Amino acid sequence: MPIRPKNCAIALATAVSLCTALVSTAAIAAESVNVYSYRQPFLIDPIFDEFTKATGIEVNTVFAKKGLVERLKSEGKNSPADILLTSDFGNIHAAVGADILQPVNSDVLNANVPSEFRDPDGLWFGLTNRARLIVVSKDRLTDNRPARYEDLANPEYKGKICTRSGKHNYMVALTASVIAHAGADEAGKWLNGVKDNLARKPQGNDRAQVKAISQGECDIAIINSYYMGAMLDDEEQTTWANSVDVIFPNQEDRGTHMNISGVALTKASKNRDNAIKLIEYLSGPDAQAIYAEVNHEYPINKSVKPSALVQSWGEFNYDAIPLADITEHRGAASRLTDEVGYDN
Ligand code: FE
């Protein structure tokens, strides 16, 4: 999986040597930057294209769903990567643990990214926000809907809840946030209660839970907010999305749990100035508007409006506890998930 210019994404056999040549040129050209990305090409390519148009700096990307942190670690200072782009805070946390990042001190980033969504030392920055929502069946759960994450442990919802694996990053982060607010004992009781209410063994991704509601398997699910947009944009999944109502949990107390996609500068970066330009660009209004429209995420930059769909859900209060404080509890959250046998 070599670093490739974007126009090599669908390289045919005959074009491989051309792409290799481009890579060599990119590697020695001053005006380039190399990105390892957990974020998908459909989302980031349009943003990188705009960046290149605006600055003349070529962006080369390696996309992978897994293993980029491990790859950066094994490549060490020889890594060609300048930037790590992640789809979740869990990957950032792993990168911090692997000691492969270097801090960025940027007034632009400090202005564009609220302090709760960036590292106090500048090791990482959030780029987009997503709310961890409760969704409920429009038709079957019309009364006594859950209003807090804590409510999901109430016996009245026995056999009504579907979630993905409790060990997935999104779920671990939510459990870690419950620990951060209530302590490990309370969080353990809560998680055990949610497990007791599951309609089926945890399986599938977030969207699969909404599909299960639309098919009558359960009435309640927990999903990231942008998947509502993704389902409505997909003909085959529109009926899933339309079978549920969206609830922003914990509006009367701490607010809804948020996660981020993020960005960081690698320790190995050889194109540091260009990399910082790109990171700053990603937090700016043009890139933030593309994130909002293409993927229905909340812009991290509060000067940019969410998509029309996301705006239609209205304003809400979010849990502004620093992500760094939630992260401390990820290990404990993962252990609790095993202890209560959440996925069994
Ligand atoms: Fe996702």
CSV table of C-alpha atoms and ligand atoms in Angstrom, one decimal:
chain,number,residue,atom,x,y,z
A,1,MET,CA,0.0,0.0,0.0
A,2,PRO,CA,2.3,2.8,-1.2
A,3,ILE,CA,1.7,6.4,-0.7
A,4,ARG,CA,-0.1,7.5,-3.8
A,5,PRO,CA,-1.2,10.7,-5.3
A,6,LYS,CA,-5.0,10.7,-5.4
A,7,ASN,CA,-5.1,10.4,-9.2
A,8,CYS,CA,-3.5,7.0,-8.8
A,9,ALA,CA,-6.4,5.7,-6.7
A,10,ILE,CA,-7.7,3.5,-9.6
A,11,ALA,CA,-4.4,2.9,-11.2
A,12,LEU,CA,-4.6,0.3,-14.0
A,13,ALA,CA,-1.7,-2.1,-14.4
A,14,THR,CA,-0.4,0.0,-17.3
A,15,ALA,CA,-0.5,3.1,-15.1
A,16,VAL,CA,1.3,1.7,-12.1
A,17,SER,CA,4.7,2.8,-13.3
A,18,LEU,CA,3.4,6.3,-14.0
A,19,CYS,CA,2.0,6.4,-10.5
A,20,THR,CA,5.3,5.2,-9.0
A,21,ALA,CA,7.0,8.0,-10.9
A,22,LEU,CA,4.6,10.5,-9.5
A,23,VAL,CA,5.2,9.2,-6.0
A,24,SER,CA,9.0,9.7,-6.4
A,25,THR,CA,8.4,13.2,-7.7
A,26,ALA,CA,6.0,13.9,-4.9
A,27,ALA,CA,8.5,12.6,-2.4
A,28,ILE,CA,11.2,15.0,-3.5
A,29,ALA,CA,9.0,18.0,-4.3
A,30,ALA,CA,8.9,20.6,-1.6
A,31,GLU,CA,5.2,21.3,-2.1
A,32,SER,CA,3.6,18.1,-0.9
A,33,VAL,CA,2.2,16.5,2.2
A,34,ASN,CA,1.6,12.8,3.0
A,35,VAL,CA,-1.5,11.7,4.9
A,36,TYR,CA,-2.3,8.3,6.5
A,37,SER,CA,-6.1,8.3,6.7
A,38,TYR,CA,-8.6,6.2,8.5
A,39,ARG,CA,-11.2,8.5,6.9
A,40,GLN,CA,-12.7,7.4,3.7
A,41,PRO,CA,-11.6,8.8,0.3
A,42,PHE,CA,-15.2,9.9,-0.7
A,43,LEU,CA,-15.1,12.4,2.2
A,44,ILE,CA,-11.5,13.7,2.2
A,45,ASP,CA,-10.6,13.7,-1.5
A,46,PRO,CA,-12.9,16.7,-2.3
A,47,ILE,CA,-11.4,18.6,0.6
A,48,PHE,CA,-7.8,17.8,-0.4
A,49,ASP,CA,-8.6,18.8,-4.0
A,50,GLU,CA,-9.7,22.2,-2.7
A,51,PHE,CA,-6.6,22.5,-0.6
A,52,THR,CA,-4.3,21.8,-3.6
A,53,LYS,CA,-6.2,24.3,-5.7
A,54,ALA,CA,-5.8,27.0,-3.0
A,55,THR,CA,-2.2,26.3,-2.1
A,56,GLY,CA,-0.5,24.3,-4.9
A,57,ILE,CA,0.5,21.7,-2.3
A,58,GLU,CA,-0.1,18.1,-3.5
A,59,VAL,CA,-1.7,15.8,-1.0
A,60,ASN,CA,-0.8,12.1,-1.2
A,61,THR,CA,-2.9,9.7,0.8
A,62,VAL,CA,-2.9,6.2,2.1
A,63,PHE,CA,-6.4,5.1,3.2
A,64,ALA,CA,-6.9,2.1,5.5
A,65,LYS,CA,-9.7,1.1,7.9
A,66,LYS,CA,-7.2,-0.5,10.3
A,67,GLY,CA,-3.5,-0.7,11.1
A,68,LEU,CA,-2.2,2.8,10.3
A,69,VAL,CA,-1.1,3.6,13.9
A,70,GLU,CA,0.8,0.3,14.0
A,71,ARG,CA,2.3,1.0,10.6
A,72,LEU,CA,3.5,4.5,11.8
A,73,LYS,CA,5.0,2.9,14.8
A,74,SER,CA,6.9,0.3,12.9
A,75,GLU,CA,8.1,2.8,10.3
A,76,GLY,CA,9.4,5.0,13.0
A,77,LYS,CA,11.3,8.1,11.8
A,78,ASN,CA,11.4,6.7,8.3
A,79,SER,CA,7.7,7.0,7.9
A,80,PRO,CA,6.7,9.0,4.9
A,81,ALA,CA,3.5,10.2,6.7
A,82,ASP,CA,3.2,13.8,7.9
A,83,ILE,CA,-0.4,13.6,9.1
A,84,LEU,CA,-2.6,11.0,10.7
A,85,LEU,CA,-6.3,11.5,10.0
A,86,THR,CA,-8.7,9.5,12.2
A,87,SER,CA,-12.3,8.6,12.1
A,88,ASP,CA,-12.7,8.4,15.8
A,89,PHE,CA,-11.0,9.5,19.0
A,90,GLY,CA,-9.9,5.9,19.8
A,91,ASN,CA,-7.4,6.0,16.9
A,92,ILE,CA,-6.0,9.3,18.3
A,93,HIS,CA,-5.7,7.8,21.7
A,94,ALA,CA,-3.8,4.8,20.3
A,95,ALA,CA,-1.5,7.2,18.4
A,96,VAL,CA,-0.7,9.1,21.5
A,97,GLY,CA,0.1,5.9,23.3
A,98,ALA,CA,2.4,4.8,20.5
A,99,ASP,CA,4.3,8.0,20.8
A,100,ILE,CA,4.2,8.8,17.1
A,101,LEU,CA,2.9,12.4,17.2
A,102,GLN,CA,4.4,15.8,17.7
A,103,PRO,CA,2.7,18.9,19.0
A,104,VAL,CA,1.4,21.7,16.9
A,105,ASN,CA,1.2,25.2,18.3
A,106,SER,CA,-1.1,27.2,16.0
A,107,ASP,CA,-3.2,30.2,16.8
A,108,VAL,CA,-5.5,29.3,13.8
A,109,LEU,CA,-6.2,25.8,15.3
A,110,ASN,CA,-6.6,27.2,18.8
A,111,ALA,CA,-9.2,29.6,17.4
A,112,ASN,CA,-11.0,27.1,15.2
A,113,VAL,CA,-11.2,24.1,17.5
A,114,PRO,CA,-12.9,24.5,21.0
A,115,SER,CA,-10.5,23.6,23.8
A,116,GLU,CA,-12.5,20.5,24.9
A,117,PHE,CA,-11.9,19.0,21.5
A,118,ARG,CA,-8.2,19.4,21.2
A,119,ASP,CA,-5.2,18.2,23.3
A,120,PRO,CA,-4.0,20.8,25.8
A,121,ASP,CA,-0.5,20.3,24.5
A,122,GLY,CA,-1.4,20.4,20.8
A,123,LEU,CA,-0.8,16.7,20.1
A,124,TRP,CA,-4.1,16.3,18.4
A,125,PHE,CA,-7.1,18.3,17.2
A,126,GLY,CA,-10.8,17.4,16.6
A,127,LEU,CA,-12.0,18.2,13.1
A,128,THR,CA,-15.6,17.1,13.2
A,129,ASN,CA,-18.1,16.3,16.0
A,130,ARG,CA,-20.7,13.6,16.1
A,131,ALA,CA,-23.3,13.1,18.8
A,132,ARG,CA,-24.0,9.6,20.2
A,133,LEU,CA,-27.8,9.6,19.8
A,134,ILE,CA,-30.5,7.4,21.1
A,135,VAL,CA,-33.0,6.5,18.3
A,136,VAL,CA,-36.4,5.0,19.0
A,137,SER,CA,-39.1,3.4,17.0
A,138,LYS,CA,-41.5,6.1,15.7
A,139,ASP,CA,-44.5,3.8,15.9
A,140,ARG,CA,-43.8,1.3,18.7
A,141,LEU,CA,-42.1,3.5,21.3
A,142,THR,CA,-44.4,6.5,21.5
A,143,ASP,CA,-44.6,6.9,25.3
A,144,ASN,CA,-42.0,6.8,28.0
A,145,ARG,CA,-39.1,7.2,25.7
A,146,PRO,CA,-35.6,7.2,27.3
A,147,ALA,CA,-34.2,10.7,27.9
A,148,ARG,CA,-30.8,9.8,29.3
A,149,TYR,CA,-28.2,7.1,28.6
A,150,GLU,CA,-28.9,6.0,32.2
A,151,ASP,CA,-32.5,5.3,31.3
A,152,LEU,CA,-31.4,2.5,28.9
A,153,ALA,CA,-30.7,0.4,32.0
A,154,ASN,CA,-34.3,0.6,33.2
A,155,PRO,CA,-36.2,-2.7,33.3
A,156,GLU,CA,-39.1,-1.2,31.4
A,157,TYR,CA,-36.9,-1.5,28.2
A,158,LYS,CA,-36.2,-5.2,28.7
A,159,GLY,CA,-35.7,-6.9,25.3
A,160,LYS,CA,-36.1,-3.6,23.4
A,161,ILE,CA,-32.5,-2.4,22.8
A,162,CYS,CA,-30.1,-3.1,20.0
A,163,THR,CA,-26.4,-2.0,19.9
A,164,ARG,CA,-23.2,-2.9,18.1
A,165,SER,CA,-20.4,-4.6,20.0
A,166,GLY,CA,-19.7,-3.0,23.4
A,167,LYS,CA,-16.0,-3.2,22.5
A,168,HIS,CA,-16.3,-1.0,19.4
A,169,ASN,CA,-14.6,2.4,19.8
A,170,TYR,CA,-17.9,4.3,19.8
A,171,MET,CA,-19.3,2.2,22.6
A,172,VAL,CA,-16.2,2.2,24.6
A,173,ALA,CA,-16.0,6.0,24.5
A,174,LEU,CA,-19.6,6.2,25.7
A,175,THR,CA,-19.0,3.9,28.6
A,176,ALA,CA,-15.8,5.8,29.4
A,177,SER,CA,-17.8,9.0,29.6
A,178,VAL,CA,-20.3,7.3,32.0
A,179,ILE,CA,-17.3,6.3,34.2
A,180,ALA,CA,-15.9,9.9,34.0
A,181,HIS,CA,-19.2,11.2,35.3
A,182,ALA,CA,-20.5,8.5,37.7
A,183,GLY,CA,-17.5,6.3,38.6
A,184,ALA,CA,-16.7,2.8,37.6
A,185,ASP,CA,-19.1,1.1,40.0
A,186,GLU,CA,-22.1,3.0,38.8
A,187,ALA,CA,-21.0,2.6,35.2
A,188,GLY,CA,-20.7,-1.1,35.7
A,189,LYS,CA,-24.2,-1.4,37.0
A,190,TRP,CA,-25.5,0.7,34.1
A,191,LEU,CA,-23.7,-1.4,31.5
A,192,ASN,CA,-25.1,-4.5,33.1
A,193,GLY,CA,-28.6,-3.0,33.0
A,194,VAL,CA,-28.2,-2.2,29.3
A,195,LYS,CA,-27.0,-5.7,28.6
A,196,ASP,CA,-30.0,-7.1,30.4
A,197,ASN,CA,-32.2,-5.1,28.1
A,198,LEU,CA,-30.7,-6.1,24.8
A,199,ALA,CA,-33.0,-7.7,22.3
A,200,ARG,CA,-30.2,-9.6,20.7
A,201,LYS,CA,-26.5,-10.3,20.9
A,202,PRO,CA,-24.5,-7.2,19.9
A,203,GLN,CA,-23.7,-7.3,16.2
A,204,GLY,CA,-23.4,-5.2,13.1
A,205,ASN,CA,-22.6,-1.5,12.8
A,206,ASP,CA,-24.6,1.5,13.9
A,207,ARG,CA,-26.8,1.5,10.8
A,208,ALA,CA,-27.6,-2.2,11.3
A,209,GLN,CA,-29.3,-1.3,14.6
A,210,VAL,CA,-31.6,1.2,12.9
A,211,LYS,CA,-32.4,-1.5,10.3
A,212,ALA,CA,-33.3,-3.8,13.2
A,213,ILE,CA,-35.7,-1.3,14.5
A,214,SER,CA,-37.3,-0.8,11.1
A,215,GLN,CA,-37.7,-4.6,10.9
A,216,GLY,CA,-39.3,-4.8,14.4
A,217,GLU,CA,-36.4,-6.6,16.2
A,218,CYS,CA,-36.0,-3.9,18.8
A,219,ASP,CA,-37.3,-0.4,19.6
A,220,ILE,CA,-34.2,1.5,20.8
A,221,ALA,CA,-30.7,1.9,19.5
A,222,ILE,CA,-27.6,4.0,20.1
A,223,ILE,CA,-25.9,5.5,17.0
A,224,ASN,CA,-23.6,8.3,15.8
A,225,SER,CA,-25.6,11.2,14.4
A,226,TYR,CA,-24.1,11.3,10.9
A,227,TYR,CA,-25.5,7.8,10.2
A,228,MET,CA,-28.9,9.3,10.0
A,229,GLY,CA,-27.7,11.5,7.2
A,230,ALA,CA,-25.9,8.6,5.5
A,231,MET,CA,-29.1,6.4,5.6
A,232,LEU,CA,-31.3,9.2,4.2
A,233,ASP,CA,-28.7,9.6,1.4
A,234,ASP,CA,-29.0,5.9,0.5
A,235,GLU,CA,-32.1,4.7,-1.3
A,236,GLU,CA,-32.0,1.3,0.3
A,237,GLN,CA,-31.7,2.7,3.8
A,238,THR,CA,-34.1,5.6,3.8
A,239,THR,CA,-36.9,3.4,5.3
A,240,TRP,CA,-34.6,2.5,8.1
A,241,ALA,CA,-33.9,6.1,9.0
A,242,ASN,CA,-37.5,7.0,8.6
A,243,SER,CA,-38.6,4.4,11.1
A,244,VAL,CA,-36.9,6.2,14.0
A,245,ASP,CA,-37.0,9.4,16.0
A,246,VAL,CA,-33.8,11.0,17.2
A,247,ILE,CA,-33.2,11.8,20.9
A,248,PHE,CA,-30.4,13.9,22.2
A,249,PRO,CA,-29.7,12.2,25.6
A,250,ASN,CA,-29.1,14.0,28.9
A,251,GLN,CA,-30.4,17.4,28.0
A,252,GLU,CA,-31.4,18.1,31.6
A,253,ASP,CA,-28.0,17.3,33.0
A,254,ARG,CA,-24.6,16.8,31.5
A,255,GLY,CA,-25.5,16.9,27.8
A,256,THR,CA,-25.1,14.4,24.9
A,257,HIS,CA,-21.9,12.5,24.6
A,258,MET,CA,-19.8,13.7,21.6
A,259,ASN,CA,-16.9,12.1,19.8
A,260,ILE,CA,-14.6,13.5,17.2
A,261,SER,CA,-12.8,12.7,14.1
A,262,GLY,CA,-9.3,14.1,14.5
A,263,VAL,CA,-6.0,15.0,13.0
A,264,ALA,CA,-2.4,15.0,14.3
A,265,LEU,CA,1.1,15.8,13.0
A,266,THR,CA,3.4,12.8,13.0
A,267,LYS,CA,6.8,12.8,14.8
A,268,ALA,CA,8.3,11.6,11.5
A,269,SER,CA,6.9,14.5,9.4
A,270,LYS,CA,9.3,15.7,6.8
A,271,ASN,CA,6.9,18.3,5.3
A,272,ARG,CA,6.1,20.0,8.6
A,273,ASP,CA,5.1,23.4,7.2
A,274,ASN,CA,2.9,22.0,4.5
A,275,ALA,CA,1.4,19.6,7.0
A,276,ILE,CA,0.5,22.4,9.4
A,277,LYS,CA,-1.0,24.3,6.5
A,278,LEU,CA,-3.2,21.4,5.7
A,279,ILE,CA,-4.2,20.8,9.3
A,280,GLU,CA,-5.2,24.4,9.6
A,281,TYR,CA,-7.1,24.3,6.3
A,282,LEU,CA,-9.1,21.3,7.6
A,283,SER,CA,-10.3,23.3,10.5
A,284,GLY,CA,-11.2,26.3,8.4
A,285,PRO,CA,-14.6,27.3,6.9
A,286,ASP,CA,-14.2,25.8,3.4
A,287,ALA,CA,-13.2,22.3,4.6
A,288,GLN,CA,-15.6,22.4,7.5
A,289,ALA,CA,-18.5,23.1,5.1
A,290,ILE,CA,-17.6,20.1,3.0
A,291,TYR,CA,-17.4,17.8,6.0
A,292,ALA,CA,-20.9,19.1,7.1
A,293,GLU,CA,-22.5,18.6,3.7
A,294,VAL,CA,-20.9,15.4,2.6
A,295,ASN,CA,-21.0,13.5,5.9
A,296,HIS,CA,-23.6,15.3,8.0
A,297,GLU,CA,-21.1,15.8,10.9
A,298,TYR,CA,-21.2,18.8,13.2
A,299,PRO,CA,-18.5,21.3,12.2
A,300,ILE,CA,-15.9,21.6,15.0
A,301,ASN,CA,-15.5,25.2,13.8
A,302,LYS,CA,-18.6,26.9,15.3
A,303,SER,CA,-18.6,29.6,12.5
A,304,VAL,CA,-19.8,26.9,10.1
A,305,LYS,CA,-23.4,25.6,10.0
A,306,PRO,CA,-24.3,22.0,10.0
A,307,SER,CA,-26.2,20.5,7.0
A,308,ALA,CA,-29.9,21.3,6.6
A,309,LEU,CA,-30.8,17.8,7.9
A,310,VAL,CA,-28.6,18.2,11.0
A,311,GLN,CA,-29.9,21.7,11.6
A,312,SER,CA,-33.5,20.3,11.5
A,313,TRP,CA,-32.8,18.4,14.7
A,314,GLY,CA,-32.4,21.7,16.5
A,315,GLU,CA,-29.9,22.9,19.0
A,316,PHE,CA,-28.9,20.7,21.9
A,317,ASN,CA,-26.6,20.7,24.9
A,318,TYR,CA,-23.5,18.6,24.6
A,319,ASP,CA,-21.2,17.1,27.2
A,320,ALA,CA,-18.3,19.5,27.3
A,321,ILE,CA,-16.1,17.4,29.5
A,322,PRO,CA,-12.7,17.4,27.8
A,323,LEU,CA,-12.2,14.3,25.6
A,324,ALA,CA,-8.8,13.9,27.3
A,325,ASP,CA,-10.6,13.3,30.6
A,326,ILE,CA,-12.9,10.6,29.0
A,327,THR,CA,-10.0,8.9,27.4
A,328,GLU,CA,-8.4,8.1,30.7
A,329,HIS,CA,-11.2,5.7,31.3
A,330,ARG,CA,-11.1,3.8,28.1
A,331,GLY,CA,-9.2,0.9,29.5
A,332,ALA,CA,-11.6,0.6,32.5
A,333,ALA,CA,-14.5,0.9,30.1
A,334,SER,CA,-13.2,-2.0,28.0
A,335,ARG,CA,-12.6,-4.1,31.1
A,336,LEU,CA,-16.2,-3.4,32.4
A,337,THR,CA,-17.6,-4.4,29.0
A,338,ASP,CA,-15.8,-7.8,29.4
A,339,GLU,CA,-16.8,-8.2,33.0
A,340,VAL,CA,-20.5,-7.8,32.4
A,341,GLY,CA,-20.2,-10.0,29.3
A,342,TYR,CA,-21.8,-7.4,27.2
A,343,ASP,CA,-21.1,-9.1,23.8
A,344,ASN,CA,-21.8,-12.6,25.0
B,1,FE,FE,-18.6,5.8,11.9
